Short mmCIF file of C-alpha atoms in Angstrom, two decimals:
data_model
loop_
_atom_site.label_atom_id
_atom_site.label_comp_id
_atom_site.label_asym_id
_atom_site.label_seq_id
_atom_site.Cartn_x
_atom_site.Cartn_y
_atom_site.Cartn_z
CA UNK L 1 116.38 109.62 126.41
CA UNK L 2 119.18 111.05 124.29
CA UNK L 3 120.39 109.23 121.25
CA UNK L 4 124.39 108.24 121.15
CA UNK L 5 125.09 109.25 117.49
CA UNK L 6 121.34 110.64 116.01
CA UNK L 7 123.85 111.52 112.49
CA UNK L 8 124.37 107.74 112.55
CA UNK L 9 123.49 106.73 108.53
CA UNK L 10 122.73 102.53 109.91
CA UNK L 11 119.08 101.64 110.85
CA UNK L 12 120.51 98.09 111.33
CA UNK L 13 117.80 97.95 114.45
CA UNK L 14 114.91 99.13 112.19
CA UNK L 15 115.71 95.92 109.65
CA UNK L 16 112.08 94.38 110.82
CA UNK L 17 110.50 97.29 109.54
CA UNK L 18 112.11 97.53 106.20
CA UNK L 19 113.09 95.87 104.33
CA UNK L 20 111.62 93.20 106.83
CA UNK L 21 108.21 92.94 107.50
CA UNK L 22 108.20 91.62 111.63
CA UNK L 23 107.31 94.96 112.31
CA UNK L 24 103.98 96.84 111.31
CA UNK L 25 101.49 98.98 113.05
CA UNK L 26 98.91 96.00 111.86
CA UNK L 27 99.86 93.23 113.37
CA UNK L 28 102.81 94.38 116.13
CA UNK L 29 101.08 97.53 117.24
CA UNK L 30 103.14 97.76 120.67
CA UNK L 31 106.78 97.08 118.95
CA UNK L 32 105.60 99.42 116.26
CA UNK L 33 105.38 102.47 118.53
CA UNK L 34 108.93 101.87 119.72
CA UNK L 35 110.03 101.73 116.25
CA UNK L 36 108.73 105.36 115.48
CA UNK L 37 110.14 106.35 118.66
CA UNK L 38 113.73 105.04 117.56
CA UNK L 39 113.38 106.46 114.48
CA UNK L 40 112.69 110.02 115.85
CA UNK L 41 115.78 109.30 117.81
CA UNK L 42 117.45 109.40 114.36
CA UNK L 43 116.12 112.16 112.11
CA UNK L 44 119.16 113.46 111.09
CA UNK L 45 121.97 111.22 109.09
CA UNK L 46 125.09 111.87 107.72
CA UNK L 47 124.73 110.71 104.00
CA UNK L 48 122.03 110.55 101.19
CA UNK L 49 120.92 107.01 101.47
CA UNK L 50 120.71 106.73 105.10
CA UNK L 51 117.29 109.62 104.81
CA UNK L 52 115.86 107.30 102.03
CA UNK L 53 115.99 103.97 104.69
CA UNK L 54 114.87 106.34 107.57
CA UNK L 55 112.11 107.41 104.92
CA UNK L 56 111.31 103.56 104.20
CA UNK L 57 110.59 103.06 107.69
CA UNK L 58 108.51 105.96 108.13
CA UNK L 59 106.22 104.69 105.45
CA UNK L 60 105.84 100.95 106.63
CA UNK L 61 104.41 102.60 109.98
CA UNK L 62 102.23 104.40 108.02
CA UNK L 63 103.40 108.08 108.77
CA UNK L 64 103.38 109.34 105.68
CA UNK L 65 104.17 112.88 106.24
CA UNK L 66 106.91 111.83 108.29
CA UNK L 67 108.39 109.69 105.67
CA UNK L 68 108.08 112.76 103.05
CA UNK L 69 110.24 115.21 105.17
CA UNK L 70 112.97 112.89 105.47
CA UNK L 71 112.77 112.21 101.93
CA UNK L 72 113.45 115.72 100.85
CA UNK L 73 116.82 115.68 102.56
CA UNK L 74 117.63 112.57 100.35
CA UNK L 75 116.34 114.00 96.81
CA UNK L 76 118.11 117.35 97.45
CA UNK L 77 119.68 118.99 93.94
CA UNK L 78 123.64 118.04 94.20
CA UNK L 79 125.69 119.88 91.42
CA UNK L 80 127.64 117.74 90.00
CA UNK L 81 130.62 120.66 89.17
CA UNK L 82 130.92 121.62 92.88
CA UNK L 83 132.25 119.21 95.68
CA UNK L 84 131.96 119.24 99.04
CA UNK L 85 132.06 116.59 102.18
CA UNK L 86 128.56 118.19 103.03
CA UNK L 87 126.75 117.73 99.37
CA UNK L 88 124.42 114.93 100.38
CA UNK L 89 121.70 114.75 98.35
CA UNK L 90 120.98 113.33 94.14
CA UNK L 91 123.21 114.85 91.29
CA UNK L 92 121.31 115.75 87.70
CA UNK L 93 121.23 111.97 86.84
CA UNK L 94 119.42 111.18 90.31
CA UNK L 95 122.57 109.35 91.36
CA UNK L 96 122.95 109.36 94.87
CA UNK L 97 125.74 112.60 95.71
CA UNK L 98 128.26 110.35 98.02
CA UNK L 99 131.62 109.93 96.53
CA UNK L 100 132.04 108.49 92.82
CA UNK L 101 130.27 105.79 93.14
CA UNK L 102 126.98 104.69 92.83
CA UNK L 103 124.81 103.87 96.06
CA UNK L 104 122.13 102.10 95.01
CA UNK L 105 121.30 101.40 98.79
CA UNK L 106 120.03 105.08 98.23
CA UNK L 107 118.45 105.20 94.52
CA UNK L 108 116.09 101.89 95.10
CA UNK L 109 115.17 102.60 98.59
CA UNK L 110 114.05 106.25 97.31
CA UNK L 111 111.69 104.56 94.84
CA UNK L 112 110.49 102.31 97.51
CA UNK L 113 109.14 105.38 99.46
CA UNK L 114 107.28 106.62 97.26
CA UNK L 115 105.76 103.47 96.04
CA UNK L 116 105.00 102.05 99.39
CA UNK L 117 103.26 105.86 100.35
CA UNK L 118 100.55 104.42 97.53
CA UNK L 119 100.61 100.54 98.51
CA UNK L 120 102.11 97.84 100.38
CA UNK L 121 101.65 94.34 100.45
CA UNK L 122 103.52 92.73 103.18
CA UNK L 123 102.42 89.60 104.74
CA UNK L 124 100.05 88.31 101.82
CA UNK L 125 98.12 91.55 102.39
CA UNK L 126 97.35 94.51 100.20
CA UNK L 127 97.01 97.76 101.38
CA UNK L 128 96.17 100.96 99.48
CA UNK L 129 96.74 104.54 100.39
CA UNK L 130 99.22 103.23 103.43
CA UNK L 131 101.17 106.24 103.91
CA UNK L 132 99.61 109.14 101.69
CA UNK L 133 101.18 112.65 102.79
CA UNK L 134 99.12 114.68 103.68
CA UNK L 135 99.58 117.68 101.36
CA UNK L 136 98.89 114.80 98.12
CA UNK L 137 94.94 115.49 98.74
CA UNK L 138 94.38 114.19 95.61
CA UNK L 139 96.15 112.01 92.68
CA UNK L 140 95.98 108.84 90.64
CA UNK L 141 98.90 106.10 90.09
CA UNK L 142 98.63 103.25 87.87
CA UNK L 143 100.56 99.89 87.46
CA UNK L 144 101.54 99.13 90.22
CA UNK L 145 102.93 95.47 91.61
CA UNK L 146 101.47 94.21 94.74
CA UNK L 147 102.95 90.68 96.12
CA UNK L 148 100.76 87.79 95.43
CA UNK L 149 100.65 88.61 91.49
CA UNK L 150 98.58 91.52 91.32
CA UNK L 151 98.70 94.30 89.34
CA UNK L 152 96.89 98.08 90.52
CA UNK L 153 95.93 100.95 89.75
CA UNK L 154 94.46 103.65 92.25
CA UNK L 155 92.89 107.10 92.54
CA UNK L 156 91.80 109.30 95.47
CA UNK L 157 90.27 112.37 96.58
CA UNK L 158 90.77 114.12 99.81
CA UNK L 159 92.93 111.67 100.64
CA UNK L 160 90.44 108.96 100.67
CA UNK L 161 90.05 105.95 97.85
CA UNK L 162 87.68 106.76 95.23
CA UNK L 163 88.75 103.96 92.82
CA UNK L 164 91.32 100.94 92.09
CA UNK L 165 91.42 98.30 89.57
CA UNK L 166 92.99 95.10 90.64
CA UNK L 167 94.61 93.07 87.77
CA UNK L 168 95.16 89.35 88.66
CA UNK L 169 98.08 87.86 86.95
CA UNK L 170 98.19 84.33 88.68
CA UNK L 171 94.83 84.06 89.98
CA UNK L 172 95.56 84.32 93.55
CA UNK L 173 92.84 84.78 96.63
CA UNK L 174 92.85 88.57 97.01
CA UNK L 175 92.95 90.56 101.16
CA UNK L 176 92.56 93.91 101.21
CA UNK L 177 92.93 95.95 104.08
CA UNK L 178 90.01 98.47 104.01
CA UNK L 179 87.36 99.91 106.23
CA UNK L 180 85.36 101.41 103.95
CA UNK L 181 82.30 100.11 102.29
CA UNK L 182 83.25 99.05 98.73
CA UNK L 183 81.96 97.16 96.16
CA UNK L 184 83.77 94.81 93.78
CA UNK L 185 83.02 94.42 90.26
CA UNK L 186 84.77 91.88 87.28
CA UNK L 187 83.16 93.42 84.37
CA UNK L 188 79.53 93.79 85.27
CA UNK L 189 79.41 91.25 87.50
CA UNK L 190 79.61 92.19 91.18
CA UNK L 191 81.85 90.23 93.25
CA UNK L 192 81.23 88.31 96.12
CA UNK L 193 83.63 89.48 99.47
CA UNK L 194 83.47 88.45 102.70
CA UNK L 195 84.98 90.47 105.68
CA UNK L 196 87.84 88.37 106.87
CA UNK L 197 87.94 91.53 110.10
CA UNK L 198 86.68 95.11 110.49
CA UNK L 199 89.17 96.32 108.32
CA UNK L 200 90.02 93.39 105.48
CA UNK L 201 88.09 92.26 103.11
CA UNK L 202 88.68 88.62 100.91
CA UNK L 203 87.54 88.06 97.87
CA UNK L 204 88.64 85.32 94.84
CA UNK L 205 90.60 86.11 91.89
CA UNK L 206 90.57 84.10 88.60
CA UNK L 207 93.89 84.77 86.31
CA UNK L 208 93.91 87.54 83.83
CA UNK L 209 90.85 89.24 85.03
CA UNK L 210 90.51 92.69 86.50
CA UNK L 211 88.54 93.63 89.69
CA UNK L 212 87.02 97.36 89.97
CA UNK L 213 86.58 98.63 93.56
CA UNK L 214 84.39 101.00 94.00
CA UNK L 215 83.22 103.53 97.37
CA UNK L 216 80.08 102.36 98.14
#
């Protein structure tokens, strides 16, 4: 199959991916290959923003190295003396390079990436380490804002989770997407979870407290 117009900047079909959520490798496994196959249809674009929506949609499908490469076309070094039709990419102030004015379509979706490489919470549903690259063996982030009122912070090693905290601004039931075996602490007092499927794990909130997960 050979794509029409693969410079094409609009993902207009890839809108149930992001900034939808209809689309996930979770819950629509089968529609989610075809988005990844679309979107390899479309690697190239002709402006800034259009790499930082391709690299959105990488990320909700979890391909996180995929999502990375794209976004280095987007945060390319523009100078802002020199012009040219072919300068796509983020002058000094990290203004996106098209034109004068600002494309914001471009400077939020950007932050978006590399947020939602770290965590995602689509569908009432938390998920941590979603989309790490795979050269970012190692790290820590902190503050974070999950849907649902939560608040967290994370840190891995070899790109699996060592530690989060979960902060619980409204008190909400907390489901967390991970396989491994983790234990949940408020304070000293260990948490009961229960296993909601192989992979998520449920477990009740109370507001203003914070919940330490820990690798079993």
């Amino acid at each position: 199959m050979e794509a029409v117009d693969p410079a094409h900047r609009h993902l207009s079909h890839m809108y149930p991916v992001f900034p939808g959520n209809e689309i996930s490798s979770l819950h629509t496994p089968a529609l989610a290959i075809a988005a990844k196959k679309a979107l390899s249809l479309r690697m190239k674009t002709n402006c800034s923003w259009g790499f930082a929506w391709k690299a959105a949609c990488w990320t909700r499908l979890g391909e996180g190295d995929s999502a990375w490469q794209t976004l280095q076309n987007q945060l390319r070094y523009v100078d802002a003396e020199k012009e040219s039709a072919n300068n796509y990419g983020l002058f000094p102030n990290l203004f996106n390079s098209e034109g004068s004015s600002t494309i914001l379509n471009g400077n939020g979706c950007a932050t978006a990436v590399i947020t939602e490489m770290l965590l995602q919470s689509q569908a009432g549903e938390i998920q941590l380490l979603p989309a790490l690259p795979s050269w970012l063996e190692e790290g820590m982030v902190t503050g974070l804002c999950a849907r649902g009122g939560f608040v967290v912070d994370i840190a891995w090693h070899k790109h699996a989770l060592a530690s989060s905290t979960i902060y619980s601004t409204l008190g909400n039931e907390c489901r967390l997407h991970i396989s491994e075996l983790v234990k949940i602490f408020e304070g000293s007092k260990q948490i009961a979870i229960s296993r909601a499927a192989d992979d998520m794990i449920v477990f009740k909130t109370e507001k203003g407290k914070k919940y330490a997960i820990l690798a079993d």
